[in-house]
Short mmCIF file of C-alpha atoms in Angstrom, two decimals:
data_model
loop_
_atom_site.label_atom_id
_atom_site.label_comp_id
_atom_site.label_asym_id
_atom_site.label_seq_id
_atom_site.Cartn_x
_atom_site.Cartn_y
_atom_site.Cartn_z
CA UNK A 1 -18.23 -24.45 -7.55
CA UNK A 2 -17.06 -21.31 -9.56
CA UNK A 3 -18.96 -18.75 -6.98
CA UNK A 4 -17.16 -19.74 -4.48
CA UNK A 5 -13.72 -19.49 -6.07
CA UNK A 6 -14.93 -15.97 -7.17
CA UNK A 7 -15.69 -15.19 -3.32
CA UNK A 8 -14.52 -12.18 -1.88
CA UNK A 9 -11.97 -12.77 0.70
CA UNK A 10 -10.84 -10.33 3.89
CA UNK A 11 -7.63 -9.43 4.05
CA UNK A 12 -6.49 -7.90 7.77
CA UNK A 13 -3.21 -8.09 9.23
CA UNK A 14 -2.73 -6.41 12.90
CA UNK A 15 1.21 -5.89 11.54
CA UNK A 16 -0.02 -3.00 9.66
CA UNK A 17 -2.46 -0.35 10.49
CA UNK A 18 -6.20 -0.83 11.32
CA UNK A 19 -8.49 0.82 8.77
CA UNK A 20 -9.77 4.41 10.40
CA UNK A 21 -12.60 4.07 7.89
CA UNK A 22 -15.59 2.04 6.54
CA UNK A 23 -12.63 -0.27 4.26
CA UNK A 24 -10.32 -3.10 4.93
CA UNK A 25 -6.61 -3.17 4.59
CA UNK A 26 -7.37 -5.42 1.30
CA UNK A 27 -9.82 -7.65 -0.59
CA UNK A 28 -8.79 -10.70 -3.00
CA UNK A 29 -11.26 -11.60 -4.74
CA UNK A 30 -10.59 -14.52 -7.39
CA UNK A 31 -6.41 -14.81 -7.95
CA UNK A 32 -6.05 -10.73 -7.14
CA UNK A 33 -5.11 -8.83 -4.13
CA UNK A 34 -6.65 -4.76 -3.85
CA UNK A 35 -5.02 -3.13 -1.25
CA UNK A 36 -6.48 0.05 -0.04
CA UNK A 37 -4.40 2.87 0.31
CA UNK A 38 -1.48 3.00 3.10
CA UNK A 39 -0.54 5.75 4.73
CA UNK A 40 2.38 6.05 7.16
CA UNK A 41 0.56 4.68 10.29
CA UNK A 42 2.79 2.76 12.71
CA UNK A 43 0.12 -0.59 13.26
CA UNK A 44 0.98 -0.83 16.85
CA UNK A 45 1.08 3.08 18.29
CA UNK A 46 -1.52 4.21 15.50
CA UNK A 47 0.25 7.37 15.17
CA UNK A 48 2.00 8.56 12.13
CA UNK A 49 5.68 8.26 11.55
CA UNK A 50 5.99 11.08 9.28
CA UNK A 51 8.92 12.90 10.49
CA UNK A 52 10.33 12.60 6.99
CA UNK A 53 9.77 11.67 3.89
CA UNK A 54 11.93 8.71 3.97
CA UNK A 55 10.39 7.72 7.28
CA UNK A 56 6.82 8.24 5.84
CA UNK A 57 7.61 6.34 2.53
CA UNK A 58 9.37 3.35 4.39
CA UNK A 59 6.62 3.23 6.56
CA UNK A 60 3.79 3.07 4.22
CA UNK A 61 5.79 0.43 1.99
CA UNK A 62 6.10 -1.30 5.42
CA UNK A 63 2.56 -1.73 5.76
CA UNK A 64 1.83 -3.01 2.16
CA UNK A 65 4.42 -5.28 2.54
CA UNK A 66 2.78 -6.57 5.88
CA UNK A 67 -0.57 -6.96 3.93
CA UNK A 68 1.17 -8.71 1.46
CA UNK A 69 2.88 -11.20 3.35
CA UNK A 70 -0.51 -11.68 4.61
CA UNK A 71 -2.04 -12.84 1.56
CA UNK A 72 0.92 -14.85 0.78
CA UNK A 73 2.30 -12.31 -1.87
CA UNK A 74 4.77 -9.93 -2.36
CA UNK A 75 5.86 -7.05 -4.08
CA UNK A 76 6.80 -9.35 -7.22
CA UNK A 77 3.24 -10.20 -7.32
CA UNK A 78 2.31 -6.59 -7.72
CA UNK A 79 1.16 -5.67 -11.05
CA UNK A 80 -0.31 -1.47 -10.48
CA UNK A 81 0.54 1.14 -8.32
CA UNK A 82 -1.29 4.34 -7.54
CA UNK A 83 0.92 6.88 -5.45
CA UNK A 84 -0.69 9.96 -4.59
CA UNK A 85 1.67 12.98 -2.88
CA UNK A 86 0.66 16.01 -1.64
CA UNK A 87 3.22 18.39 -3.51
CA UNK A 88 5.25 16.73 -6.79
CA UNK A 89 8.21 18.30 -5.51
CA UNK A 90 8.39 15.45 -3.42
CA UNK A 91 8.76 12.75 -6.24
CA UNK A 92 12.06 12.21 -6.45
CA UNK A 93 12.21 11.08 -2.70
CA UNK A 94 9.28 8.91 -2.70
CA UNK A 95 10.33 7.52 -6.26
CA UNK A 96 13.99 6.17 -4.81
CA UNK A 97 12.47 4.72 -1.71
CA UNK A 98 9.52 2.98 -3.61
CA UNK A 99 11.83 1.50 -6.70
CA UNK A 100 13.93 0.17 -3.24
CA UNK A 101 11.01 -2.42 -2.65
CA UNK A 102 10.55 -3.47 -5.91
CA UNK A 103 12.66 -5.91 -8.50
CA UNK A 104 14.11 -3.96 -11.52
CA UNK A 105 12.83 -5.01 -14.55
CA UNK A 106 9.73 -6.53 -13.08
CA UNK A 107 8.04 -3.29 -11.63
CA UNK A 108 4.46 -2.72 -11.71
CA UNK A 109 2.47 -0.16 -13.74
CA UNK A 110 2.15 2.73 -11.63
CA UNK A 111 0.57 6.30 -11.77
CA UNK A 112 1.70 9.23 -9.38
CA UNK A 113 -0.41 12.16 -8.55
CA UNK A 114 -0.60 15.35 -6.68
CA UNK A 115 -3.61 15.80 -4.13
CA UNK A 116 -4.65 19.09 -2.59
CA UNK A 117 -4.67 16.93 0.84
CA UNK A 118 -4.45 13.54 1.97
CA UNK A 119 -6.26 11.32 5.23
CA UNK A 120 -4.55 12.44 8.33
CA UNK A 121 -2.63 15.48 6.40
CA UNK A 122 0.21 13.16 5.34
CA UNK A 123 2.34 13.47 2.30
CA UNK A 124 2.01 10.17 1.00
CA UNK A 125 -0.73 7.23 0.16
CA UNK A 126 0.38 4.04 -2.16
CA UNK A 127 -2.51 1.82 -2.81
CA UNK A 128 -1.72 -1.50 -4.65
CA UNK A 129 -2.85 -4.43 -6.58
CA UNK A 130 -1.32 -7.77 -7.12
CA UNK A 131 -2.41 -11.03 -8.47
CA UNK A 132 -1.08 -14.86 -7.85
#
């Protein structure tokens, strides 16, 4: 049945944050994975490990990782980026941790952008999606 293959599917994982909204960590629906944004929410104190930029960066590439591993994936499998910051000058930073996590030559598209302000004041918010 192809409706059922098309369902939408769930995607929760208790290794990264819970949602502190009306979303879930991720959806697949079909062969692709949409990951909502991350921010740099430790899962299991819920309180934000932002007392750099490295920490915050690791931390939210942490918990897509974790969501993910979840849906059997991984950062190979992710084909766009959207990284929002709230000041450009912190690009270079975020840019080295980020290209850390992912294969050279096989990164996703990506877009970065500066936001007047972010959920919870932090400086940085990667959303993904990948596809099996």
């Amino acid at each position: 049945d192809h409706y059922k293959i098309m369902e939408k599917k769930i995607i929760n994982t208790k290794k990264s944050p819970a949602p502190i909204g009306p979303y879930n960590q991720a959806v697949l629906k079909g062969n692709t994975l949409y990951i909502s944004g991350q921010i740099a929410l430790d899962a299991e104190t819920m309180k934000l490990n932002n007392k750099s930029i490295n920490d915050e960066t690791h931390q939210v590439m942490q918990n897509l990782k974790n969501i993910l591993e979840e849906a059997n994936m991984n950062f190979n499998d992710v084909v766009k980026s959207s990284i929002f910051l709230s000041d450009m000058t912190l690009f270079k930073e975020v840019n080295e941790i980020y290209g850390s996590y992912v294969t050279p030559g096989n990164e996703p598209a990506r877009e970065t952008i500066a936001v007047k302000t972010l959920p919870m004041n932090v400086n940085v918010e990667i959303s993904m999606i990948a596809i099996i």
